[in-house]
């Protein structure tokens, strides 16, 4: 089992308060955190940081979360297996299926209970870990 | 009977007289002018002549005059327009004609005059001397023609007037049509505007709820960061205050959700994903989620559920939402040490439904509010005036959700004694989804095949959401293989980590084989199964109707297939 401390999570979120809070929470649970606040830098950051998991907001300046997923999946084959968890305030009725079809591992609606967020992260990481073997 | 000569230039005028007199049994002869009439008199020897006065090609008075000259004593009656009556009478006198009928005349008057003229002893009076007559005639003629002109002018004016009125009428009619059309368009616009407004309201609420959720999420996150001691240790009071913050943030979250749900209900867009569910399990889950709050308020939550309740056909999340709402209300309106009881049993009045009730011993609801509590934004007047009352959307959403399941929701309540909310959910019936594929009227009863698809994950366990997503993917894949009118997907099941999907198909062994092969082909290409290392199996089985199946009526045939299927599914699931 890979230790949590070695796992890096890229948080893509344009609300800096939300980003700040999410960073504190994830670091407290031992994850390494990288951040991006708009779609374009998020795509570059994903390639540069090679995160183990991406937390993605849907509404972003410079293009939305769907664009980020599409570009990351298309441009960087090495990131193909990196799970993406969408964390959005948007309506799940209109967005959950679309997000899953675009390649998201999970759709979580804000506000997300901490327990739910951490469980989803652990689950996604364990899946990709199984896969790497 | 007599022979009567009718002289008139207008056939319609002649026919009035010929019809009337012919009916009396007289022989009738017609002429259209004076000259023709003279000929007829000579050949037909009529007993009576009835003539118009003004005619082209020989006037009536000329005719009368000629007859006298020829010493023919046949009686003559002038038949003349009423407005010329005075002149006609002078003329008649001058020509030795004793009778004048005014057009139009009553049939009875005509008959009386004719009968009199035909009576023996009737004689024409002697005409005036010719010199006297010519003066009179000249005078009369002039007056006659002026009258005719006047008449024609009048007639023209009348025609103009009629045309004018017709025009006016048409204009009015067109205006009316136009107004009707405008009103119709206005109505259409109203409906469109209303729809547009509802849509805009929906979009607005969706936007607002999104915008409210983001800051709420931040409040939640930092509150929990403090509570969890991530920013340093906190003392007892700080913990208490933060917990209050958290509780209120949670309430806010639910209100935002309700706002969005209510706007969806308004445009009938609440999403419901029905499957066969165990109602007792759903009740247990809903009660578990509220146990903490109930315990805090010292309220005991109890369940009284009939054994062996059948599965209901409903969306588990939605039923849970309704139950949570009712339980939440029941707890809110109960005094400490009271109990809230959830019951579930077969609905006696309609055994195709399960009746679920949530009873409290709270303050109760006045009789006149029993219906209105389910109205949008309705607020029950409570003893807790001034305290927070919520949005008044919860029961409205419950009502809409239950209606979407084909059930009903109502309340029985007595002020001071407590309220019991009831709702019904339809029992899951295999028959309801099987009968559409069993075509009625077929010569031979159709044979039905049951195709079972079983998935089993080799290693990893899945979260509820992943399982849901996986199940959804497989359902889509299966639906892709199916023929809409022949095959139907039965509610999937998940037991002990194994997912089972069933398709009932109107097919024989060969058809079922083709379908199974198509499904295997699709599953073998399914990335989701490969990635998660999920094994699958596809088996087919023919559901034979009872031996006497061929002679059974369609209804009975469906019943027998359904009962067979039920048995097969039970053994399969067991």
PDB file of C-alpha atoms in Angstrom, chain A:
ATOM      1  CA  UNK A   1       0.000   0.000   0.000  1.00  0.00           C
ATOM      2  CA  UNK A   2       1.335   3.387  -1.019  1.00  0.00           C
ATOM      3  CA  UNK A   3       1.410   5.834   1.872  1.00  0.00           C
ATOM      4  CA  UNK A   4      -0.798   8.855   1.717  1.00  0.00           C
ATOM      5  CA  UNK A   5       2.177  11.146   2.230  1.00  0.00           C
ATOM      6  CA  UNK A   6       3.479  10.309  -1.199  1.00  0.00           C
ATOM      7  CA  UNK A   7       0.234  11.289  -2.876  1.00  0.00           C
ATOM      8  CA  UNK A   8      -0.065  14.624  -4.596  1.00  0.00           C
ATOM      9  CA  UNK A   9      -3.430  16.215  -5.239  1.00  0.00           C
ATOM     10  CA  UNK A  10      -3.946  19.039  -7.729  1.00  0.00           C
ATOM     11  CA  UNK A  11      -6.802  21.296  -6.678  1.00  0.00           C
ATOM     12  CA  UNK A  12      -8.287  23.269  -9.550  1.00  0.00           C
ATOM     13  CA  UNK A  13     -10.584  25.884  -8.024  1.00  0.00           C
ATOM     14  CA  UNK A  14     -11.107  29.558  -8.821  1.00  0.00           C
ATOM     15  CA  UNK A  15     -12.625  30.509  -5.444  1.00  0.00           C
ATOM     16  CA  UNK A  16      -9.550  31.278  -3.370  1.00  0.00           C
ATOM     17  CA  UNK A  17     -11.364  30.833  -0.039  1.00  0.00           C
ATOM     18  CA  UNK A  18     -12.552  27.399  -1.080  1.00  0.00           C
ATOM     19  CA  UNK A  19      -9.077  26.584  -2.363  1.00  0.00           C
ATOM     20  CA  UNK A  20      -7.522  27.713   0.916  1.00  0.00           C
ATOM     21  CA  UNK A  21      -9.918  25.586   2.983  1.00  0.00           C
ATOM     22  CA  UNK A  22      -9.518  22.533   0.784  1.00  0.00           C
ATOM     23  CA  UNK A  23      -5.727  22.895   0.981  1.00  0.00           C
ATOM     24  CA  UNK A  24      -5.760  22.997   4.786  1.00  0.00           C
ATOM     25  CA  UNK A  25      -8.038  19.960   4.975  1.00  0.00           C
ATOM     26  CA  UNK A  26      -6.035  17.835   2.545  1.00  0.00           C
ATOM     27  CA  UNK A  27      -2.649  18.773   4.016  1.00  0.00           C
ATOM     28  CA  UNK A  28      -4.027  17.892   7.453  1.00  0.00           C
ATOM     29  CA  UNK A  29      -4.700  14.433   6.091  1.00  0.00           C
ATOM     30  CA  UNK A  30      -1.173  14.110   4.805  1.00  0.00           C
ATOM     31  CA  UNK A  31      -1.597  14.859   1.137  1.00  0.00           C
ATOM     32  CA  UNK A  32       0.737  17.078  -0.855  1.00  0.00           C
ATOM     33  CA  UNK A  33      -1.192  19.820  -2.577  1.00  0.00           C
ATOM     34  CA  UNK A  34      -0.721  21.746  -5.809  1.00  0.00           C
ATOM     35  CA  UNK A  35      -3.173  24.407  -6.927  1.00  0.00           C
ATOM     36  CA  UNK A  36      -4.420  26.109 -10.081  1.00  0.00           C
ATOM     37  CA  UNK A  37      -7.048  28.810 -10.336  1.00  0.00           C
ATOM     38  CA  UNK A  38      -7.944  28.922 -14.022  1.00  0.00           C
ATOM     39  CA  UNK A  39      -8.453  26.428 -16.809  1.00  0.00           C
ATOM     40  CA  UNK A  40      -5.346  27.207 -18.852  1.00  0.00           C
ATOM     41  CA  UNK A  41      -2.823  27.111 -16.038  1.00  0.00           C
ATOM     42  CA  UNK A  42      -4.607  24.029 -14.681  1.00  0.00           C
ATOM     43  CA  UNK A  43      -3.845  22.095 -17.867  1.00  0.00           C
ATOM     44  CA  UNK A  44      -0.167  23.071 -17.745  1.00  0.00           C
ATOM     45  CA  UNK A  45      -0.006  22.418 -14.024  1.00  0.00           C
ATOM     46  CA  UNK A  46      -1.421  18.934 -14.433  1.00  0.00           C
ATOM     47  CA  UNK A  47       1.392  18.081 -16.832  1.00  0.00           C
ATOM     48  CA  UNK A  48       4.093  19.746 -14.749  1.00  0.00           C
ATOM     49  CA  UNK A  49       3.070  18.425 -11.328  1.00  0.00           C
ATOM     50  CA  UNK A  50       2.018  14.923 -12.421  1.00  0.00           C
ATOM     51  CA  UNK A  51      -0.493  14.666  -9.562  1.00  0.00           C
ATOM     52  CA  UNK A  52      -1.924  11.377  -8.354  1.00  0.00           C
ATOM     53  CA  UNK A  53      -5.400  12.850  -8.284  1.00  0.00           C
ATOM     54  CA  UNK A  54      -7.168  15.995  -9.478  1.00  0.00           C
ATOM     55  CA  UNK A  55      -9.968  17.820  -7.676  1.00  0.00           C
ATOM     56  CA  UNK A  56     -11.729  19.871 -10.295  1.00  0.00           C
ATOM     57  CA  UNK A  57     -14.253  22.696 -10.047  1.00  0.00           C
ATOM     58  CA  UNK A  58     -16.479  23.138 -13.109  1.00  0.00           C
ATOM     59  CA  UNK A  59     -16.792  26.903 -13.307  1.00  0.00           C
ATOM     60  CA  UNK A  60     -13.360  28.329 -14.091  1.00  0.00           C
ATOM     61  CA  UNK A  61     -12.033  31.398 -15.853  1.00  0.00           C
ATOM     62  CA  UNK A  62     -10.530  30.685 -19.260  1.00  0.00           C
ATOM     63  CA  UNK A  63     -12.758  27.676 -19.969  1.00  0.00           C
ATOM     64  CA  UNK A  64     -14.694  25.310 -17.746  1.00  0.00           C
ATOM     65  CA  UNK A  65     -13.857  22.054 -15.998  1.00  0.00           C
ATOM     66  CA  UNK A  66     -15.060  20.021 -18.972  1.00  0.00           C
ATOM     67  CA  UNK A  67     -12.445  21.699 -21.148  1.00  0.00           C
ATOM     68  CA  UNK A  68      -9.768  20.903 -18.573  1.00  0.00           C
ATOM     69  CA  UNK A  69     -10.784  17.232 -18.505  1.00  0.00           C
ATOM     70  CA  UNK A  70     -10.844  17.037 -22.283  1.00  0.00           C
ATOM     71  CA  UNK A  71      -7.411  18.682 -22.699  1.00  0.00           C
ATOM     72  CA  UNK A  72      -5.741  16.732 -19.915  1.00  0.00           C
ATOM     73  CA  UNK A  73      -7.099  13.452 -21.277  1.00  0.00           C
ATOM     74  CA  UNK A  74      -6.196  14.280 -24.871  1.00  0.00           C
ATOM     75  CA  UNK A  75      -2.877  16.067 -24.517  1.00  0.00           C
ATOM     76  CA  UNK A  76      -1.225  14.007 -21.808  1.00  0.00           C
ATOM     77  CA  UNK A  77      -1.463  10.233 -22.192  1.00  0.00           C
ATOM     78  CA  UNK A  78       0.682   9.881 -19.088  1.00  0.00           C
ATOM     79  CA  UNK A  79      -2.177  11.425 -17.078  1.00  0.00           C
ATOM     80  CA  UNK A  80      -4.793   9.124 -18.532  1.00  0.00           C
ATOM     81  CA  UNK A  81      -5.081   7.074 -15.374  1.00  0.00           C
ATOM     82  CA  UNK A  82      -5.062  10.026 -12.956  1.00  0.00           C
ATOM     83  CA  UNK A  83      -8.505  10.048 -11.363  1.00  0.00           C
ATOM     84  CA  UNK A  84     -10.410  13.313 -11.536  1.00  0.00           C
ATOM     85  CA  UNK A  85     -12.999  14.124  -8.877  1.00  0.00           C
ATOM     86  CA  UNK A  86     -15.346  16.919  -9.866  1.00  0.00           C
ATOM     87  CA  UNK A  87     -16.316  19.141  -6.925  1.00  0.00           C
ATOM     88  CA  UNK A  88     -18.887  21.637  -8.063  1.00  0.00           C
ATOM     89  CA  UNK A  89     -21.795  23.662  -6.742  1.00  0.00           C
ATOM     90  CA  UNK A  90     -23.596  22.963 -10.003  1.00  0.00           C
ATOM     91  CA  UNK A  91     -26.780  20.961 -10.305  1.00  0.00           C
ATOM     92  CA  UNK A  92     -25.962  17.239 -10.307  1.00  0.00           C
ATOM     93  CA  UNK A  93     -29.048  16.524 -12.432  1.00  0.00           C
ATOM     94  CA  UNK A  94     -27.517  18.466 -15.292  1.00  0.00           C
ATOM     95  CA  UNK A  95     -23.858  17.782 -14.574  1.00  0.00           C
ATOM     96  CA  UNK A  96     -23.194  14.459 -12.881  1.00  0.00           C
ATOM     97  CA  UNK A  97     -23.675  12.278 -15.919  1.00  0.00           C
ATOM     98  CA  UNK A  98     -21.921  14.708 -18.198  1.00  0.00           C
ATOM     99  CA  UNK A  99     -18.941  14.832 -15.873  1.00  0.00           C
ATOM    100  CA  UNK A 100     -18.751  11.051 -15.577  1.00  0.00           C
ATOM    101  CA  UNK A 101     -18.972  10.690 -19.344  1.00  0.00           C
ATOM    102  CA  UNK A 102     -16.202  13.240 -19.764  1.00  0.00           C
ATOM    103  CA  UNK A 103     -13.994  10.948 -17.683  1.00  0.00           C
ATOM    104  CA  UNK A 104     -14.533  12.065 -14.110  1.00  0.00           C
ATOM    105  CA  UNK A 105     -14.266   9.382 -11.464  1.00  0.00           C
ATOM    106  CA  UNK A 106     -16.826  10.935  -9.145  1.00  0.00           C
ATOM    107  CA  UNK A 107     -19.078  13.960  -9.023  1.00  0.00           C
ATOM    108  CA  UNK A 108     -19.448  15.664  -5.647  1.00  0.00           C
ATOM    109  CA  UNK A 109     -21.745  18.609  -5.064  1.00  0.00           C
ATOM    110  CA  UNK A 110     -20.627  21.474  -2.861  1.00  0.00           C
ATOM    111  CA  UNK A 111     -20.843  21.722   0.031  1.00  0.00           C
ATOM    112  CA  UNK A 112     -19.208  18.301   0.405  1.00  0.00           C
ATOM    113  CA  UNK A 113     -19.020  16.632   3.785  1.00  0.00           C
ATOM    114  CA  UNK A 114     -15.353  16.116   4.690  1.00  0.00           C
ATOM    115  CA  UNK A 115     -15.914  12.408   5.200  1.00  0.00           C
ATOM    116  CA  UNK A 116     -17.422  12.051   1.735  1.00  0.00           C
ATOM    117  CA  UNK A 117     -14.591  13.986   0.104  1.00  0.00           C
ATOM    118  CA  UNK A 118     -11.860  11.976   1.849  1.00  0.00           C
ATOM    119  CA  UNK A 119     -13.605   8.666   1.120  1.00  0.00           C
ATOM    120  CA  UNK A 120     -13.928   9.543  -2.554  1.00  0.00           C
ATOM    121  CA  UNK A 121     -10.230  10.502  -2.725  1.00  0.00           C
ATOM    122  CA  UNK A 122      -9.081   7.340  -0.999  1.00  0.00           C
ATOM    123  CA  UNK A 123     -11.301   5.212  -3.168  1.00  0.00           C
ATOM    124  CA  UNK A 124     -10.120   6.836  -6.394  1.00  0.00           C
ATOM    125  CA  UNK A 125      -6.477   6.510  -5.361  1.00  0.00           C
ATOM    126  CA  UNK A 126      -6.867   2.854  -4.429  1.00  0.00           C
ATOM    127  CA  UNK A 127      -8.437   2.147  -7.845  1.00  0.00           C
ATOM    128  CA  UNK A 128      -5.603   3.803  -9.719  1.00  0.00           C
ATOM    129  CA  UNK A 129      -3.107   2.033  -7.460  1.00  0.00           C
ATOM    130  CA  UNK A 130      -4.612  -1.345  -8.343  1.00  0.00           C
ATOM    131  CA  UNK A 131      -4.274  -0.353 -11.923  1.00  0.00           C
ATOM    132  CA  UNK A 132      -0.654   0.613 -11.793  1.00  0.00           C
ATOM    133  CA  UNK A 133       0.333  -2.855 -10.773  1.00  0.00           C
TER     134      UNK A 133
END
